[in-house]
Coordinates of C-alpha atoms in Angstrom, one line a residue:
M5 CA -6.6 57.3 225.0
R6 CA -9.6 57.4 225.7
V7 CA -12.0 55.7 222.8
K8 CA -16.2 56.1 222.9
V9 CA -17.8 52.7 221.2
L10 CA -21.2 52.6 221.1
S11 CA -22.4 50.8 224.0
R12 CA -25.9 48.5 223.7
N13 CA -28.7 46.7 225.5
P14 CA -28.9 42.6 223.7
D15 CA -31.7 42.6 225.3
D16 CA -33.1 45.5 223.4
Y17 CA -32.1 44.0 219.6
V18 CA -32.5 40.1 220.8
R19 CA -35.9 38.9 219.9
E20 CA -38.3 36.2 221.3
T21 CA -39.2 34.8 219.1
K22 CA -38.7 34.7 215.0
L23 CA -41.7 36.8 214.5
D24 CA -40.9 39.5 216.1
L25 CA -39.9 42.7 214.0
Q26 CA -36.3 43.4 214.6
R27 CA -35.0 46.6 216.4
V28 CA -33.2 49.1 214.1
P29 CA -31.6 52.1 215.7
R30 CA -32.2 54.9 213.5
N31 CA -30.6 58.3 213.5
Y32 CA -33.2 60.7 213.4
D33 CA -30.7 63.7 212.0
P34 CA -32.1 65.9 209.1
A35 CA -28.7 66.5 207.6
L36 CA -28.7 62.2 207.3
H37 CA -32.4 62.3 205.4
P38 CA -31.8 64.4 202.5
F39 CA -34.1 63.4 200.3
E40 CA -37.1 63.1 203.0
V41 CA -38.8 65.4 201.9
A42 CA -39.5 63.5 198.6
R43 CA -39.8 59.8 200.3
E44 CA -42.6 61.4 202.6
Y45 CA -44.9 63.4 199.7
T46 CA -44.9 60.5 198.5
R47 CA -46.0 58.8 200.9
A48 CA -48.7 61.3 201.4
L49 CA -49.9 61.2 197.8
N50 CA -50.4 57.2 197.2
A51 CA -52.5 57.7 201.3
T52 CA -54.7 60.5 199.6
K53 CA -55.1 58.1 196.3
L54 CA -55.9 55.1 198.7
E55 CA -57.8 57.1 200.9
R56 CA -60.1 57.8 197.6
V57 CA -60.0 54.6 196.8
F58 CA -61.6 52.5 200.0
A59 CA -64.0 55.6 200.5
K60 CA -67.2 53.5 200.0
P61 CA -69.3 55.1 203.2
F62 CA -72.7 53.5 202.4
L63 CA -73.5 50.1 205.1
S64 CA -76.8 49.2 204.9
S65 CA -80.9 50.2 203.8
L66 CA -83.1 49.8 206.6
D67 CA -86.5 50.0 204.6
G68 CA -89.9 48.2 205.6
H69 CA -91.7 51.8 205.7
R70 CA -94.7 52.4 203.3
D71 CA -94.4 56.0 203.6
G72 CA -91.6 58.9 203.1
V73 CA -89.6 59.4 206.3
N74 CA -90.5 62.5 207.4
C75 CA -88.7 62.4 210.6
M76 CA -86.6 60.8 212.8
A77 CA -85.2 60.8 216.4
K78 CA -82.0 59.1 218.7
H79 CA -82.4 56.7 221.8
P80 CA -80.1 59.0 224.0
K81 CA -78.8 55.6 225.9
S82 CA -78.3 52.9 223.4
L83 CA -76.7 53.3 220.6
S84 CA -78.5 51.1 218.4
T85 CA -82.3 52.1 218.8
V86 CA -83.4 54.9 216.2
L87 CA -86.8 55.8 215.2
S88 CA -88.4 57.1 212.8
G89 CA -91.8 58.5 211.7
A90 CA -93.3 58.6 209.0
C91 CA -95.6 60.0 206.3
D92 CA -98.4 57.9 207.2
G93 CA -98.5 58.4 210.8
E94 CA -96.8 54.7 211.5
V95 CA -93.9 55.6 213.5
K96 CA -90.8 52.5 213.7
I97 CA -88.1 51.1 216.0
W98 CA -85.0 50.2 214.0
N99 CA -81.8 47.9 216.4
L100 CA -79.1 48.8 214.6
T101 CA -77.0 46.9 214.6
K102 CA -78.6 44.0 213.8
R103 CA -80.0 46.3 210.9
Q104 CA -84.0 45.2 211.5
C105 CA -87.1 47.1 212.8
V106 CA -87.9 45.7 215.9
R107 CA -92.1 47.3 216.8
T108 CA -94.0 49.1 214.3
I109 CA -96.7 51.1 215.7
Q110 CA -100.1 53.3 213.9
A111 CA -98.8 56.9 216.0
H112 CA -101.1 59.1 214.0
E113 CA -103.6 59.8 211.4
G114 CA -101.7 61.8 208.9
F115 CA -98.3 63.2 209.1
V116 CA -96.3 62.8 212.0
R117 CA -94.8 65.7 212.3
G118 CA -92.1 65.5 214.7
M119 CA -90.7 63.1 217.7
C120 CA -88.2 63.5 220.9
A121 CA -87.2 60.7 223.1
R122 CA -87.1 61.8 226.8
F123 CA -84.0 62.0 228.4
C124 CA -83.8 59.3 229.9
G125 CA -84.8 56.8 227.7
T126 CA -87.7 55.3 228.8
S127 CA -90.5 57.1 226.2
F128 CA -90.9 59.2 223.5
F129 CA -93.0 61.8 222.2
T130 CA -94.7 62.0 218.6
V131 CA -96.6 65.4 217.1
G132 CA -98.7 64.7 213.9
D133 CA -101.5 66.2 211.3
D134 CA -104.1 64.3 213.9
K135 CA -103.3 67.4 216.4
T136 CA -102.4 65.9 218.8
V137 CA -98.6 64.8 221.0
K138 CA -98.4 61.3 222.1
Q139 CA -96.3 59.8 225.3
W140 CA -95.2 55.9 224.2
K141 CA -93.3 53.6 226.5
M142 CA -89.6 52.5 224.5
E143 CA -90.6 48.7 225.5
S144 CA -92.6 46.4 223.1
P145 CA -95.6 45.9 224.9
E146 CA -96.1 42.4 227.0
Y147 CA -97.7 39.3 224.8
G148 CA -101.3 39.9 225.5
E149 CA -101.1 43.9 226.2
E150 CA -102.7 46.1 223.7
E151 CA -100.0 49.1 222.2
E152 CA -101.3 52.3 223.8
P153 CA -99.4 56.2 224.8
I154 CA -99.0 56.5 227.6
H155 CA -100.4 60.2 227.5
T156 CA -102.0 61.9 225.1
I157 CA -102.5 65.7 224.9
L158 CA -105.7 67.3 222.6
G159 CA -104.6 70.2 220.8
K160 CA -106.4 72.5 218.4
T161 CA -103.8 73.5 216.4
V162 CA -101.5 71.3 214.2
Y163 CA -98.2 70.4 215.4
T164 CA -95.0 70.7 213.6
G165 CA -92.0 70.3 216.2
I166 CA -91.3 68.6 219.2
D167 CA -88.4 68.6 221.5
H168 CA -87.4 67.7 224.4
H169 CA -85.6 69.8 227.5
W170 CA -82.1 67.9 228.5
K171 CA -82.7 67.1 232.4
E172 CA -86.4 67.6 233.3
P173 CA -89.8 66.3 232.6
V174 CA -90.6 69.3 229.8
F175 CA -91.0 69.3 226.2
A176 CA -91.6 71.7 224.0
T177 CA -94.1 72.0 220.5
C178 CA -94.5 74.2 218.1
G179 CA -97.1 75.4 215.7
H180 CA -98.7 78.8 214.8
Q181 CA -96.8 79.6 218.7
V182 CA -94.4 77.4 220.9
D183 CA -95.5 75.9 223.9
I184 CA -93.7 74.8 226.9
W185 CA -95.6 71.6 228.8
D186 CA -94.9 70.0 231.9
E187 CA -95.6 66.3 231.1
Q188 CA -97.9 66.1 234.0
R189 CA -100.2 68.4 232.6
T190 CA -102.5 68.7 230.0
S191 CA -102.6 72.7 229.3
P192 CA -99.3 74.2 228.1
K193 CA -97.7 76.1 231.0
C194 CA -96.5 79.2 228.8
S195 CA -96.6 79.5 225.2
L196 CA -94.1 82.5 223.9
T197 CA -94.5 83.7 220.7
W198 CA -93.3 87.0 218.4
G199 CA -94.7 87.2 214.9
F200 CA -97.9 85.5 213.6
D201 CA -96.5 82.7 211.3
S202 CA -96.2 79.1 211.8
I203 CA -93.4 78.1 213.1
S204 CA -91.7 75.0 211.6
S205 CA -89.4 73.4 214.3
V206 CA -88.2 73.7 217.9
K207 CA -85.3 73.0 219.4
F208 CA -83.5 72.4 222.9
N209 CA -80.1 74.3 223.8
P210 CA -78.2 71.0 224.4
I211 CA -76.0 73.3 227.2
E212 CA -77.9 75.9 228.0
T213 CA -81.2 74.2 228.7
Y214 CA -82.9 76.5 229.3
L215 CA -82.5 78.3 226.1
L216 CA -84.4 77.2 222.3
G217 CA -84.8 78.6 219.0
S218 CA -87.5 78.3 216.8
C219 CA -87.7 78.6 213.2
A220 CA -91.0 80.5 211.5
S221 CA -92.3 80.5 207.8
D222 CA -92.3 84.2 207.8
R223 CA -88.3 84.1 207.8
N224 CA -87.3 84.4 211.1
I225 CA -84.9 82.7 213.6
V226 CA -86.4 83.2 217.3
L227 CA -84.7 83.2 220.3
Y228 CA -86.6 82.4 223.9
D229 CA -85.5 82.3 227.4
M230 CA -88.0 80.0 229.2
R231 CA -87.5 81.1 232.5
K232 CA -88.1 84.4 231.4
S233 CA -91.0 82.5 229.6
T234 CA -90.6 85.6 227.3
P235 CA -88.9 85.8 223.3
L236 CA -85.0 87.1 223.3
K237 CA -84.3 88.4 220.1
K238 CA -84.9 87.2 216.4
V239 CA -82.8 87.8 213.3
I240 CA -84.3 87.4 210.3
L241 CA -82.9 86.6 207.2
N242 CA -84.0 86.7 203.3
M243 CA -85.8 83.5 202.9
R244 CA -87.1 80.8 205.8
T245 CA -85.2 78.4 207.8
N246 CA -86.9 75.3 207.6
T247 CA -84.8 74.6 210.9
L248 CA -81.4 74.7 212.9
C249 CA -79.3 72.5 215.2
W250 CA -77.2 74.2 218.6
N251 CA -74.0 73.3 218.8
P252 CA -73.4 70.6 221.6
M253 CA -69.5 72.3 222.4
E254 CA -70.6 75.1 221.9
A255 CA -73.6 76.6 223.9
F256 CA -73.6 79.8 221.7
I257 CA -73.3 78.1 217.9
F258 CA -76.2 77.0 216.5
T259 CA -76.7 76.3 212.8
A260 CA -79.6 77.2 211.4
A261 CA -81.0 75.3 207.4
N262 CA -82.3 77.1 204.8
E263 CA -84.0 77.3 201.8
D264 CA -82.0 79.7 199.6
Y265 CA -79.1 76.6 199.5
N266 CA -77.0 77.7 202.7
L267 CA -76.6 77.4 205.8
Y268 CA -76.0 79.6 208.4
T269 CA -73.7 80.1 211.4
F270 CA -73.8 82.0 214.4
D271 CA -73.6 82.7 217.3
M272 CA -76.7 84.0 219.4
R273 CA -75.0 86.6 220.8
F274 CA -74.4 88.9 217.4
L275 CA -76.9 87.6 215.7
E276 CA -75.7 90.9 213.0
S277 CA -73.7 89.1 210.7
P278 CA -73.5 85.2 210.4
V279 CA -70.3 83.4 211.8
M280 CA -70.1 81.7 208.1
V281 CA -72.4 81.2 205.2
H282 CA -72.2 77.2 204.5
M283 CA -72.3 77.2 200.8
D284 CA -72.4 74.4 198.9
H285 CA -76.5 72.4 197.8
V286 CA -77.9 73.7 194.6
S287 CA -81.8 72.9 196.3
A288 CA -83.2 73.9 199.9
V289 CA -81.9 72.6 202.9
L290 CA -83.7 70.5 205.1
D291 CA -82.9 69.2 207.8
V292 CA -79.3 69.1 210.0
D293 CA -78.0 68.1 212.7
Y294 CA -74.4 68.2 214.3
S295 CA -71.5 65.5 215.5
P296 CA -71.0 64.8 219.5
T297 CA -68.0 66.4 218.9
G298 CA -69.4 69.4 217.4
K299 CA -67.1 70.5 215.1
E300 CA -69.0 68.7 212.4
F301 CA -72.6 69.3 211.6
V302 CA -74.3 67.4 208.4
S303 CA -77.2 68.5 205.9
A304 CA -79.4 67.1 204.1
S305 CA -81.1 68.5 200.9
F306 CA -83.9 68.6 198.5
D307 CA -80.9 68.3 195.6
K308 CA -81.5 64.4 196.4
S309 CA -78.2 64.3 198.6
I310 CA -76.3 65.2 202.4
R311 CA -73.5 67.2 202.2
I312 CA -71.0 67.1 205.3
F313 CA -69.6 70.5 206.6
P314 CA -66.6 70.7 208.9
V315 CA -67.6 74.1 211.0
D316 CA -65.5 76.6 210.4
K317 CA -65.9 75.3 206.9
G318 CA -67.9 77.5 203.9
H319 CA -67.5 73.8 201.5
S320 CA -68.5 70.3 202.3
R321 CA -65.6 67.9 202.8
E322 CA -67.7 65.5 202.0
V323 CA -70.8 64.5 199.7
Y324 CA -73.3 61.4 199.6
H325 CA -75.4 60.3 196.6
T326 CA -76.7 57.4 195.5
K327 CA -79.3 56.5 192.5
R328 CA -82.8 55.5 194.2
M329 CA -82.0 57.8 196.8
Q330 CA -84.9 60.7 196.5
H331 CA -85.5 64.2 198.7
V332 CA -83.6 63.7 201.4
I333 CA -85.8 65.3 204.4
T334 CA -84.3 64.4 207.6
V335 CA -80.7 62.9 208.2
K336 CA -79.2 61.5 211.6
W337 CA -75.4 62.0 213.2
T338 CA -75.3 59.3 216.2
S339 CA -73.9 60.1 219.3
D340 CA -71.0 57.9 219.0
N341 CA -70.0 60.1 215.6
K342 CA -69.3 57.4 213.3
Y343 CA -72.8 56.8 211.9
I344 CA -75.2 58.4 210.0
L345 CA -78.6 57.9 209.3
C346 CA -81.0 59.3 206.5
G347 CA -84.1 59.1 206.1
S348 CA -85.9 60.0 201.9
D349 CA -89.4 60.1 200.5
E350 CA -88.4 57.1 199.0
M351 CA -89.1 55.5 202.0
N352 CA -86.1 54.3 203.3
I353 CA -82.9 55.2 205.8
R354 CA -80.1 54.8 204.6
L355 CA -76.8 54.0 207.2
W356 CA -73.5 55.6 206.6
K357 CA -70.7 56.1 208.0
A358 CA -69.1 59.5 209.5
N359 CA -65.5 58.7 207.8
A360 CA -66.6 56.9 204.2
S361 CA -62.7 55.3 204.4
E362 CA -62.6 55.0 207.4
K363 CA -62.3 50.5 208.4
L364 CA -64.6 49.1 210.3
G365 CA -63.7 47.1 212.7
V366 CA -61.0 46.7 215.6
L367 CA -57.8 47.9 214.5
A368 CA -54.3 46.3 214.7
P369 CA -51.8 48.3 216.7
R370 CA -49.6 48.4 213.6
E371 CA -52.6 49.8 211.3
K372 CA -53.9 52.2 213.7
A373 CA -50.1 53.6 213.8
A374 CA -49.8 53.9 209.5
M375 CA -53.3 55.3 210.0
N376 CA -52.4 57.5 211.8
Y377 CA -48.9 58.7 210.3
N378 CA -50.5 59.1 207.2
Q379 CA -52.9 61.7 208.4
K380 CA -50.5 64.0 209.1
L381 CA -48.6 63.3 206.2
K382 CA -52.5 64.4 204.6
E383 CA -52.1 67.1 206.8
K384 CA -48.8 68.0 206.2
F385 CA -49.3 67.9 201.9
Q386 CA -53.0 69.3 202.1
F387 CA -52.5 72.3 199.5
H388 CA -50.3 70.7 197.2
P389 CA -51.6 70.7 194.6
Q390 CA -51.8 67.6 193.4
I391 CA -53.0 65.8 196.9
R392 CA -55.5 68.7 197.2
R393 CA -57.0 68.2 193.7
I394 CA -57.1 64.5 194.3
A395 CA -58.8 64.9 197.8
Q396 CA -61.4 67.4 197.2
H397 CA -62.9 65.3 194.3
R398 CA -66.1 63.1 194.0
H399 CA -68.2 62.0 191.4
L400 CA -71.5 64.1 191.6
P401 CA -74.6 63.0 190.1
K402 CA -75.1 65.0 186.5
S403 CA -78.3 67.6 187.7
I404 CA -75.9 68.5 190.6
Y405 CA -72.9 68.9 188.4
C406 CA -75.5 71.4 185.7
Q407 CA -76.9 73.1 188.5
I408 CA -73.9 73.3 190.1
K409 CA -72.2 75.1 187.4
E410 CA -75.0 76.8 186.4
Q411 CA -74.6 79.1 190.1
R412 CA -71.1 79.6 189.4
I413 CA -71.6 81.8 186.2
M414 CA -74.7 83.4 187.6
R415 CA -72.9 84.2 191.1
E416 CA -70.6 85.4 188.4
A417 CA -72.9 87.2 186.6
R418 CA -74.0 89.5 189.9
R419 CA -70.6 89.7 190.7
R420 CA -69.7 91.6 187.3
K421 CA -72.4 93.8 187.5
E422 CA -71.7 94.5 191.4
L423 CA -68.4 95.9 190.1
N424 CA -69.3 97.8 187.3
R425 CA -71.6 99.5 188.8
R426 CA -69.8 100.4 191.8
K427 CA -67.0 101.3 188.5
H428 CA -69.8 104.1 186.7
S429 CA -70.9 105.3 190.5
K430 CA -69.6 108.0 192.5
P431 CA -67.9 107.0 195.0
G432 CA -69.5 105.9 198.4
S433 CA -72.4 105.4 197.0
V434 CA -72.9 102.0 196.2
P435 CA -71.3 100.1 199.2
L436 CA -69.6 97.1 200.0
V437 CA -71.4 93.9 202.0
P438 CA -69.5 91.1 202.3
E439 CA -71.3 87.8 202.1
R440 CA -71.9 87.2 204.8
K441 CA -74.4 90.4 206.2
K442 CA -75.8 90.1 202.1
H443 CA -78.2 87.4 203.7
I444 CA -79.6 89.2 207.0
V445 CA -82.0 91.4 206.7
A446 CA -82.8 92.9 210.1
V447 CA -81.5 91.5 213.9
V448 CA -84.6 92.8 216.8
K449 CA -84.6 92.8 219.9

């Protein structure tokens, strides 16, 4: 007679020390675990509640500027270095690990309109209201040496923005036109223009590095090709676009921050309608920056808050604000995908966590496993009403809360009016325009 017995190696179950965990064999047959879903739901609910309890995104405030922070730039090689320019012409270089200013330069007279670091990280460029483009060393001057720019270019008009090529010694400025400069020359090697209005922002594509995008105050977003020295195409929106940012992972995708409180994600090959309209802000969106993964971006708004949007979602997953924070003018997502920096009117730069409830510091292996397990549970039950309500709930300032309510009423009234008009008109005379196409006026090639 043959008898089946369980055979186990005792070495797998004997603990080496008394601090080791006892290994327990488990049978994963679902028939033996009838209450598994109920238990997992309770765990998911608890994990969601704990996530909201530990959501403390604000880390620190970098104060030292004597006027509103107007622009910021990241160091391409050093994670802990960030540069900021203020409305009084002052530029500061910050060390984020020490959370203090390491260098201050009086760069311009009037506003610092834009700044960018060179791709190798040895120097950076600034433009200001005094019609100059200046190149500065990233390192502090030697003892006894004066703080002087490496090069100064005097232009004919005010420059409103600057961006550096990702691989070559070339940079672009914008004002009444887009100028492409070689670092060795004092005159632009080519000038690009399409329209007659001032251009507020210009950005190089990080993947297809010869492509540029610019935003003008005549409501245009214009795309250029540096090799052709001519504009490619432009899209005209209902309202002015303040700035745009290219997706660092998908060459054709860019997101534009608009005055009509929305952000528009476009595919540059199909500009007839945006890929996604991101609606949550209640005032003009002033700046936008992508995370290095390309899956999310952060936006800064005149409504005194910053929001984090997934690229494929129309609503934000997170909103950050403080009582003292005023109109947020500039925002940056750090290159390690962990932190967000924002500069605002009241002279402060604030450092936030990109994931509000993330634990900082070294995680033990068991903590990592528990965190991954909880994350999977939250994803599994994310559409259950109670878990969804807790995960989505955010405390908002009263002003933003009231404006959201008011805009919801206005949107509903417009929708009702359109339905009534369609109901009482001849069939087909009132076309059904999708939300994505409502904001596009024309595409010119």
